[in-house]
mmCIF file of C-alpha atoms in Angstrom:
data_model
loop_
_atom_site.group_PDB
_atom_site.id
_atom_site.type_symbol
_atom_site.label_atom_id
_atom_site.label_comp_id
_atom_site.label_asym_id
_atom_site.label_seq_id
_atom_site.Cartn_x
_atom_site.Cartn_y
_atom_site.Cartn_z
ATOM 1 C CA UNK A 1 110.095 -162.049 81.206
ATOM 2 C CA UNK A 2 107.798 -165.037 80.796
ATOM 3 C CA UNK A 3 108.525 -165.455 76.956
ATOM 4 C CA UNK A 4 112.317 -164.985 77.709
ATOM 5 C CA UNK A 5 111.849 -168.146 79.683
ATOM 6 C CA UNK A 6 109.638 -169.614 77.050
ATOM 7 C CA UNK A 7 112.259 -168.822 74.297
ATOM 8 C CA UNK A 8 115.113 -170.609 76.844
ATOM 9 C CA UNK A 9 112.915 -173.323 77.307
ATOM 10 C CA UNK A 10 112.666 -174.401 73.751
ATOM 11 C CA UNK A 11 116.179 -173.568 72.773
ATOM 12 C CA UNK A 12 116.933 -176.156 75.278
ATOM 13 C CA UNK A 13 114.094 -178.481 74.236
ATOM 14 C CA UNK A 14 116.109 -177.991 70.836
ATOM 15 C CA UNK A 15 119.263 -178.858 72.555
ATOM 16 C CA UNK A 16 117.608 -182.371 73.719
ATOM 17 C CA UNK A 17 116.874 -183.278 70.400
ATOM 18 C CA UNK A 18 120.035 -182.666 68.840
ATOM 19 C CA UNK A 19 121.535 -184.701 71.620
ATOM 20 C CA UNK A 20 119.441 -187.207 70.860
ATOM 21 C CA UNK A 21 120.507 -187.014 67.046
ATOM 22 C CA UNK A 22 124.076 -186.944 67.995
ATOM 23 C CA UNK A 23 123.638 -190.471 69.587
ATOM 24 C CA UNK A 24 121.975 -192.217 66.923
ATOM 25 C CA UNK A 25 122.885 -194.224 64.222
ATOM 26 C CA UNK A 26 120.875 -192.969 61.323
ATOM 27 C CA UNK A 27 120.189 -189.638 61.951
ATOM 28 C CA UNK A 28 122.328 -186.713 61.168
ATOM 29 C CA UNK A 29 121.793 -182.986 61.692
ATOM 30 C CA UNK A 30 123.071 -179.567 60.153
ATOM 31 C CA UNK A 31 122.112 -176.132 61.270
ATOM 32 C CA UNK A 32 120.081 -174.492 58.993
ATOM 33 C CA UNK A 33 119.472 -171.084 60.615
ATOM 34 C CA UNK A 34 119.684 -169.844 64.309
ATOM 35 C CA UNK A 35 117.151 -171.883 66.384
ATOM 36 C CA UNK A 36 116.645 -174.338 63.729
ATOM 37 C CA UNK A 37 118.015 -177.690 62.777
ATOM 38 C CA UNK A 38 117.508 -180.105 60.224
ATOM 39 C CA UNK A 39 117.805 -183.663 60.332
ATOM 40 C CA UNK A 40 118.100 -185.852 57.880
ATOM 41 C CA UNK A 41 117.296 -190.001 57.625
ATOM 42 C CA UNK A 42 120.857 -191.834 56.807
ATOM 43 C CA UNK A 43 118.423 -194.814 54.860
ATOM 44 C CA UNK A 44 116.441 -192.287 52.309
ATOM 45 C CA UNK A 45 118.446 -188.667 52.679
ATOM 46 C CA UNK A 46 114.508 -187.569 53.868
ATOM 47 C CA UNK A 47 114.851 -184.530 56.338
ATOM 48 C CA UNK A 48 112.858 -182.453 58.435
ATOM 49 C CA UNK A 49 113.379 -178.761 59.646
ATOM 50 C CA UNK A 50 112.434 -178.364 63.640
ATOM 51 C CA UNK A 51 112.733 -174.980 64.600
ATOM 52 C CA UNK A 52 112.840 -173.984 68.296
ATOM 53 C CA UNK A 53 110.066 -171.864 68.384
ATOM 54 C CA UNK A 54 108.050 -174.336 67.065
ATOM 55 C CA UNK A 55 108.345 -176.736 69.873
ATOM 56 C CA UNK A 56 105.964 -177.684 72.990
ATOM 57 C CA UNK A 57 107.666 -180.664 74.546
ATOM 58 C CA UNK A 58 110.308 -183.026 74.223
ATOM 59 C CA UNK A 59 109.958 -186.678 75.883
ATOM 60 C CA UNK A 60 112.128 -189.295 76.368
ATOM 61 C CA UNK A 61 110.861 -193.382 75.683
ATOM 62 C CA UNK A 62 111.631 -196.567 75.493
ATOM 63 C CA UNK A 63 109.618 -199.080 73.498
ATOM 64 C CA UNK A 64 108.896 -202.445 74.172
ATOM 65 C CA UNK A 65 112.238 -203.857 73.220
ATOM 66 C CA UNK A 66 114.018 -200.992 75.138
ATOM 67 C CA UNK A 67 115.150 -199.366 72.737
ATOM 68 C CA UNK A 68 115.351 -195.127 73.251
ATOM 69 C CA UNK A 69 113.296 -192.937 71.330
ATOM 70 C CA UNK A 70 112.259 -189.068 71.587
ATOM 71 C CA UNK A 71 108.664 -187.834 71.258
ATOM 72 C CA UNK A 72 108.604 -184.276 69.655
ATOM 73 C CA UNK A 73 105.511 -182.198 70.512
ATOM 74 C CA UNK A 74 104.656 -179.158 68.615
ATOM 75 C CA UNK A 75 102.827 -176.048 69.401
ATOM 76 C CA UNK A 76 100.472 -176.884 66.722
ATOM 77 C CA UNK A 77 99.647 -180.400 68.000
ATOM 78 C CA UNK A 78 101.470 -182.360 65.334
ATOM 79 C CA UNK A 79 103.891 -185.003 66.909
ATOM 80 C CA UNK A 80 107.195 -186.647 66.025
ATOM 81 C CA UNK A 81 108.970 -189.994 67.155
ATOM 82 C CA UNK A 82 112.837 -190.129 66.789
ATOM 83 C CA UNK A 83 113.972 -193.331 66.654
ATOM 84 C CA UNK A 84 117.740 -194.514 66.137
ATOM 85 C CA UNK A 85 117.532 -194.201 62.508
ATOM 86 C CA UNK A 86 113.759 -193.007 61.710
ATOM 87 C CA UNK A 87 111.387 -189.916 62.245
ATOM 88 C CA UNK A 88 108.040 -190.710 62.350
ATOM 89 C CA UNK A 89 104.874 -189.642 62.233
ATOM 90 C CA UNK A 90 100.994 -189.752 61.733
ATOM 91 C CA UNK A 91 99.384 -190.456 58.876
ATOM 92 C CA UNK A 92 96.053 -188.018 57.944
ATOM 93 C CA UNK A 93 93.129 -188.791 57.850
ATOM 94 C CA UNK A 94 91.386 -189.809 54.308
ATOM 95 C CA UNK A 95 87.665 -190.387 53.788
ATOM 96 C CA UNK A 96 86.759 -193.614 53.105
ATOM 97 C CA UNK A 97 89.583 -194.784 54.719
ATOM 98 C CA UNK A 98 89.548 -197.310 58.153
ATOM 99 C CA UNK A 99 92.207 -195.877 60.076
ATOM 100 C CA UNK A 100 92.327 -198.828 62.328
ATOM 101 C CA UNK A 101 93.831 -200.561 59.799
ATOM 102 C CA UNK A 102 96.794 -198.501 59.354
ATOM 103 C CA UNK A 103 99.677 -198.031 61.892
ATOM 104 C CA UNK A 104 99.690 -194.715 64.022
ATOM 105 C CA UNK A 105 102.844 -193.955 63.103
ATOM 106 C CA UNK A 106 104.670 -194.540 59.653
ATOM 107 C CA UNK A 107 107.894 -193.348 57.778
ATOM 108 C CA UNK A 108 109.007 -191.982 54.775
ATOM 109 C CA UNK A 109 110.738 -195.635 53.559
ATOM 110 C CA UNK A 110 106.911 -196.632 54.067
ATOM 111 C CA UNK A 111 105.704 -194.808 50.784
ATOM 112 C CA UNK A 112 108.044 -196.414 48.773
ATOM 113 C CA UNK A 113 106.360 -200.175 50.356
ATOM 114 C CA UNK A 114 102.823 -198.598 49.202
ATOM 115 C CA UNK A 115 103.870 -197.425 45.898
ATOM 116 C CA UNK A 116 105.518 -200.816 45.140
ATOM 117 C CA UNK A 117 102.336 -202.628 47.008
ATOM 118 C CA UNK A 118 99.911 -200.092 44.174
ATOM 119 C CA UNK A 119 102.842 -201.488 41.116
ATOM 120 C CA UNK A 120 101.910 -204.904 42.029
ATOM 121 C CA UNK A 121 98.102 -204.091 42.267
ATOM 122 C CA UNK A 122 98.375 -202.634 38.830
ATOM 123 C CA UNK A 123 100.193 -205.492 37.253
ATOM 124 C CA UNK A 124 98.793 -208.301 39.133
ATOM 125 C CA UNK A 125 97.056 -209.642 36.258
ATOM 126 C CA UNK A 126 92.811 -209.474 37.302
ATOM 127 C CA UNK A 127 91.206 -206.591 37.884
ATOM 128 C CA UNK A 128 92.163 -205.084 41.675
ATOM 129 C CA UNK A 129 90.822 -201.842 40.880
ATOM 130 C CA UNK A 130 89.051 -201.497 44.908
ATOM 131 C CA UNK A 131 92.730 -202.692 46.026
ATOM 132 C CA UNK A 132 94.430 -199.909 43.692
ATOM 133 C CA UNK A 133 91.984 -197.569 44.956
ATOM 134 C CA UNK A 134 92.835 -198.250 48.555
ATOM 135 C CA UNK A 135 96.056 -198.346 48.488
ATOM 136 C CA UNK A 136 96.061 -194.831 46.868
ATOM 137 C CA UNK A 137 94.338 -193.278 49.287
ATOM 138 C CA UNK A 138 96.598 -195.071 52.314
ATOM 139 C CA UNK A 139 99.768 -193.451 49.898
ATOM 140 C CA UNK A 140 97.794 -190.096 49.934
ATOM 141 C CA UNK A 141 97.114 -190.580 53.815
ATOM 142 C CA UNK A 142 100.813 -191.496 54.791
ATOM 143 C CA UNK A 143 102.141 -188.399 52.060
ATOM 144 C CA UNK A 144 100.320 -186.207 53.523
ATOM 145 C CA UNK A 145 101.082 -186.626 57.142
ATOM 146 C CA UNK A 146 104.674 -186.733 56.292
ATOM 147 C CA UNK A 147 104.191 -183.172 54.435
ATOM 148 C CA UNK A 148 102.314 -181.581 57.651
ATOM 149 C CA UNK A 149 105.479 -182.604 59.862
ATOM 150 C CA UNK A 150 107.559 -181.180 57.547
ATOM 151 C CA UNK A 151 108.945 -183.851 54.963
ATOM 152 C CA UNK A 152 109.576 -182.627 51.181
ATOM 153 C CA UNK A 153 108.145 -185.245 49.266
ATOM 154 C CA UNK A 154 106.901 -183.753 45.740
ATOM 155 C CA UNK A 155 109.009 -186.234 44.055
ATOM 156 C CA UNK A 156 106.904 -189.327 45.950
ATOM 157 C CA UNK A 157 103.541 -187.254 44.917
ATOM 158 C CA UNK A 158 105.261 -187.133 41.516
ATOM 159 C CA UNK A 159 105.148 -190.880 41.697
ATOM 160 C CA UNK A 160 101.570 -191.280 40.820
ATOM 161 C CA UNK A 161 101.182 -188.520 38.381
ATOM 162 C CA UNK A 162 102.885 -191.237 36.338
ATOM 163 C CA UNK A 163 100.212 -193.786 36.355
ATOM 164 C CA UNK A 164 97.246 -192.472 33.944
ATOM 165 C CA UNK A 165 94.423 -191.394 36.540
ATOM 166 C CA UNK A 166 91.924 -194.035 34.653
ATOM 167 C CA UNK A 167 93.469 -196.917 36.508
ATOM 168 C CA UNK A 168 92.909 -194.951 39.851
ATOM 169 C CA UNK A 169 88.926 -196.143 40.129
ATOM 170 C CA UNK A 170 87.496 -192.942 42.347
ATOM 171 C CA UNK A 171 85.171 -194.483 45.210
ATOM 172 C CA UNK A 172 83.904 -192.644 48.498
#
């Protein structure tokens, strides 16, 4: 009986995000299998699958300029936010990196702003080889935390397979 009710529960936890989805103005969803969904960013075609059975809790916010956004919570611990036309989410964490200094929650258009920050690091003229190295590890930080929610992004990892691994100075 109990995981009947657990099972209705997240169907209809499942059911509050697609309502929310069905609102917006950037994200769109398709089913992708019984109990699952998949939502996809309008502004970079990035999607996520959420599965019902995957979920904890679904919460309903409002930032500071009151503006509505969900909070997904997962059985595993890892958390989304749903905003009108962006899914965020944590980035990892990376040794040697100050994770003050980064937001707590970042987006997929937000690799593209590090790879172009690493471009301009690399081409900048004098050596910025500490700079290149932290800025890798912040694109490694915010890739990875993407991946763990759920994000495809082997083509954005593919990114800096292109720059020979000399440039990348290695530091702790």
């Amino acid at each position: 009986m109990e995981s009947s009710q657990k099972r209705a529960t997240q169907l209809e936890l499942l059911t509050h995000i697609r309502e929310f989805v069905a609102r917006s103005g950037g994200l769109r969803e398709s089913e992708s299998a019984v109990g699952t969904i998949s939502i996809f960013q309008t502004v970079d075609g990035k999607g996520i699958a959420v599965a019902a059975s995957d979920l904890d809790d679904v919460l309903s916010r409002v930032d500071a300029d009151g503006h509505d956004f969900i909070q997904v919570n997962y059985r595993t611990g890892q958390k989304l936010l749903m905003t009108d036309t962006l899914i965020g989410f944590k980035p990892t964490q990376s040794p040697g990196l100050d994770m003050t200094k980064l937001p707590k929650v970042v987006t997929t258009p937000d690799i593209v702003s590090i790879f172009e920050a690493i471009q301009e690091a690399l081409h900048g003229g004098d050596s910025h080889d500490d700079e290149v190295a932290m800025l890798r590890k912040v694109y490694d930080a915010v890739l990875t935390g993407g991946e763990a929610v759920g994000f495809d992004l082997a083509r954005e990892r593919a990114w800096l397979r292109r720059i020979p691994s000399t440039i990348f100075k290695v530091t702790a």
